[in-house]
Amino acid sequence: MNVFTEVYNKSVELLKAPALDESWKAIEANLKTLLEDDGPNAGKAKVLDDLRDQLRKASKGKGVAKTAMAEEIIKASKTSAAGYQDRAALLKTMQHFHMVAKKGGQSIWVVDPPKAFSTWPYDQLAGKNEADLKTELAADTEVFGSGNRKMMSDSLQLARKWSADVQIKLGSPDAKTLEKVKRWFHAEGASAENVAATAATLAEGFKKIHATCNSSRVIFSDRPHLRASGTWDNVYASVNAADVMPVIYIFQVFLKAGKRNALGSIPKLWLCALTVVHELTHKLVRTEDIRYDDDGLKPGDSFTAEQALKNADSWAYFAADMVGALSKGTITKVLV
């Protein structure tokens, strides 16, 4: 499996035919109502807590808790019947699926599998016998943890506010707004007509970004096989065209940027929000990674206005500049 949509769709298919142990029938039925065809139903999220509670209750008084929970998943999966590995993977996936925030019609979800998993649970557990399955299922230390899950929610909320503010300003751009459009997307000497046309394109794009930030289902996720490969260690985040739902994959650099200080605040939360905007422009506006901030984002001879308008970091830094999130030093450093 490559993307979360594949994991989600397989889970939906498995739940169409009840197959778990009798003691798990209520959880199984509620999981089916949670996983709707077009995404998770926030009104049914309680089943995820119920699932984790049932695992914890099953582990009480049975020695090592994580081992006892693994044994309970194995029991629930009915190893006497074919396909038990997939049923175990379903429960393991749901054990580490969290609804982090719900505000109005918006819900924010995080897929937070065990660090020990180097592939998605369905691949990790495929073909395992009962003994090996028990070892795998006992892994429970999650990649992100509750603090990082909350940070992801905060970054999305900030990106939502940015996109709303930018959308409003671009709807009726004043001279200051147009100057910032020119700053990030045009070389010196650009005509007022070209700058106005760019502003209109940006307005349409940020309308889509705000709608997605405010949508009923936004998912942050680990992407275990890429994390484990080590080749994505310098990547903040990514999206994939194969995901129908808005899924943003998070890597270690993003987590480091979102680290809280001793006072509990996140000094670089703006950078996390900027990253969310960057990734959503890929998904919604079909931008590319032509240049990053370290390469210099000022349009000129080697980086044209046309390229800037297709460049994800240009959109993201423009948004941050529009809402006053960038210091003068950052603007000077990036606009080279």
Tab-separated table of C-alpha atoms in Angstrom, residues 20-132:
chain	number	residue	atom	x	y	z
A	20	LEU	CA	-14.886	-10.237	14.384
A	21	ASP	CA	-15.316	-12.207	17.584
A	22	GLU	CA	-18.742	-11.930	19.195
A	23	SER	CA	-17.375	-9.773	22.031
A	24	TRP	CA	-16.369	-7.171	19.429
A	25	LYS	CA	-19.627	-7.035	17.469
A	26	ALA	CA	-20.726	-3.674	18.877
A	27	ILE	CA	-17.355	-2.095	18.085
A	28	GLU	CA	-17.391	-3.644	14.625
A	29	ALA	CA	-20.869	-2.275	13.864
A	30	ASN	CA	-19.925	1.204	15.044
A	31	LEU	CA	-16.697	1.186	13.038
A	32	LYS	CA	-18.812	0.522	9.966
A	33	THR	CA	-20.844	3.680	10.643
A	34	LEU	CA	-17.639	5.665	11.328
A	35	LEU	CA	-15.953	4.819	8.029
A	36	GLU	CA	-18.252	6.314	5.439
A	37	ASP	CA	-17.331	5.943	1.783
A	38	ASP	CA	-16.179	9.562	1.451
A	39	GLY	CA	-14.398	9.823	4.802
A	40	PRO	CA	-14.788	9.389	8.561
A	41	ASN	CA	-17.986	10.549	10.251
A	42	ALA	CA	-17.099	12.843	13.166
A	43	GLY	CA	-20.407	12.060	14.855
A	44	LYS	CA	-19.299	8.433	15.210
A	45	ALA	CA	-15.735	9.091	16.434
A	46	LYS	CA	-16.530	7.818	19.929
A	47	VAL	CA	-16.114	4.251	18.670
A	48	LEU	CA	-12.354	4.855	18.437
A	49	ASP	CA	-12.217	5.649	22.156
A	50	ASP	CA	-14.489	2.691	22.862
A	51	LEU	CA	-12.112	0.445	20.913
A	52	ARG	CA	-9.092	1.660	22.881
A	53	ASP	CA	-11.035	1.318	26.145
A	54	GLN	CA	-11.975	-2.268	25.304
A	55	LEU	CA	-8.322	-3.080	24.668
A	56	ARG	CA	-7.283	-1.470	27.954
A	57	LYS	CA	-9.981	-3.310	29.906
A	58	ALA	CA	-8.891	-6.607	28.384
A	59	SER	CA	-5.323	-5.970	29.539
A	60	LYS	CA	-6.097	-5.269	33.205
A	61	GLY	CA	-4.497	-7.756	35.574
A	62	LYS	CA	-2.765	-9.608	32.751
A	63	GLY	CA	0.883	-8.618	33.136
A	64	VAL	CA	2.379	-6.506	30.345
A	65	ALA	CA	-0.441	-4.311	29.052
A	66	LYS	CA	0.727	-4.016	25.448
A	67	THR	CA	1.093	-7.802	25.185
A	68	ALA	CA	-2.360	-8.338	26.640
A	69	MET	CA	-3.840	-5.837	24.177
A	70	ALA	CA	-2.124	-7.676	21.326
A	71	GLU	CA	-3.677	-10.914	22.547
A	72	GLU	CA	-7.097	-9.252	22.650
A	73	ILE	CA	-6.747	-8.071	19.029
A	74	ILE	CA	-5.778	-11.623	18.052
A	75	LYS	CA	-8.828	-12.983	19.863
A	76	ALA	CA	-11.061	-10.410	18.176
A	77	SER	CA	-9.575	-11.314	14.765
A	78	LYS	CA	-10.579	-15.003	15.051
A	79	THR	CA	-7.378	-16.698	13.939
A	80	SER	CA	-9.298	-19.890	13.250
A	81	ALA	CA	-10.775	-18.245	10.150
A	82	ALA	CA	-8.880	-17.194	7.015
A	83	GLY	CA	-8.022	-13.521	6.673
A	84	TYR	CA	-7.333	-12.955	10.359
A	85	GLN	CA	-4.244	-10.864	9.540
A	86	ASP	CA	-6.394	-8.291	7.739
A	87	ARG	CA	-8.877	-8.202	10.596
A	88	ALA	CA	-6.034	-7.640	13.052
A	89	ALA	CA	-4.674	-4.884	10.801
A	90	LEU	CA	-8.095	-3.232	10.735
A	91	LEU	CA	-8.215	-3.082	14.524
A	92	LYS	CA	-4.588	-1.945	14.757
A	93	THR	CA	-5.264	0.826	12.251
A	94	MET	CA	-8.294	1.994	14.197
A	95	GLN	CA	-6.400	1.788	17.506
A	96	HIS	CA	-4.075	4.473	16.172
A	97	PHE	CA	-6.655	6.624	14.379
A	98	HIS	CA	-7.631	9.767	16.295
A	99	MET	CA	-10.129	12.559	15.886
A	100	VAL	CA	-8.103	15.428	17.349
A	101	ALA	CA	-10.489	18.347	17.001
A	102	LYS	CA	-14.045	19.138	15.995
A	103	LYS	CA	-15.261	22.687	15.540
A	104	GLY	CA	-18.592	23.273	13.892
A	105	GLY	CA	-18.657	21.175	10.766
A	106	GLN	CA	-14.899	20.688	10.699
A	107	SER	CA	-13.150	17.601	12.013
A	108	ILE	CA	-9.401	16.998	12.127
A	109	TRP	CA	-8.047	13.452	12.185
A	110	VAL	CA	-4.570	12.003	12.681
A	111	VAL	CA	-3.317	8.583	11.580
A	112	ASP	CA	-0.591	7.810	14.138
A	113	PRO	CA	0.706	4.223	13.761
A	114	PRO	CA	3.449	2.612	15.859
A	115	LYS	CA	7.009	3.792	15.250
A	116	ALA	CA	8.019	0.150	14.910
A	117	PHE	CA	5.855	-0.253	11.801
A	118	SER	CA	7.798	0.345	8.601
A	119	THR	CA	4.761	-0.216	6.372
A	120	TRP	CA	1.000	0.296	6.672
A	121	PRO	CA	-0.574	-2.203	9.126
A	122	TYR	CA	-2.167	-4.306	6.367
A	123	ASP	CA	1.272	-4.824	4.805
A	124	GLN	CA	3.059	-5.107	8.153
A	125	LEU	CA	0.846	-7.963	9.334
A	126	ALA	CA	0.291	-9.747	6.021
A	127	GLY	CA	1.112	-13.465	6.164
A	128	LYS	CA	2.110	-13.424	9.846
A	129	ASN	CA	1.402	-16.473	11.976
A	130	GLU	CA	-0.216	-16.001	15.363
A	131	ALA	CA	3.058	-15.784	17.300
A	132	ASP	CA	4.582	-13.209	14.961
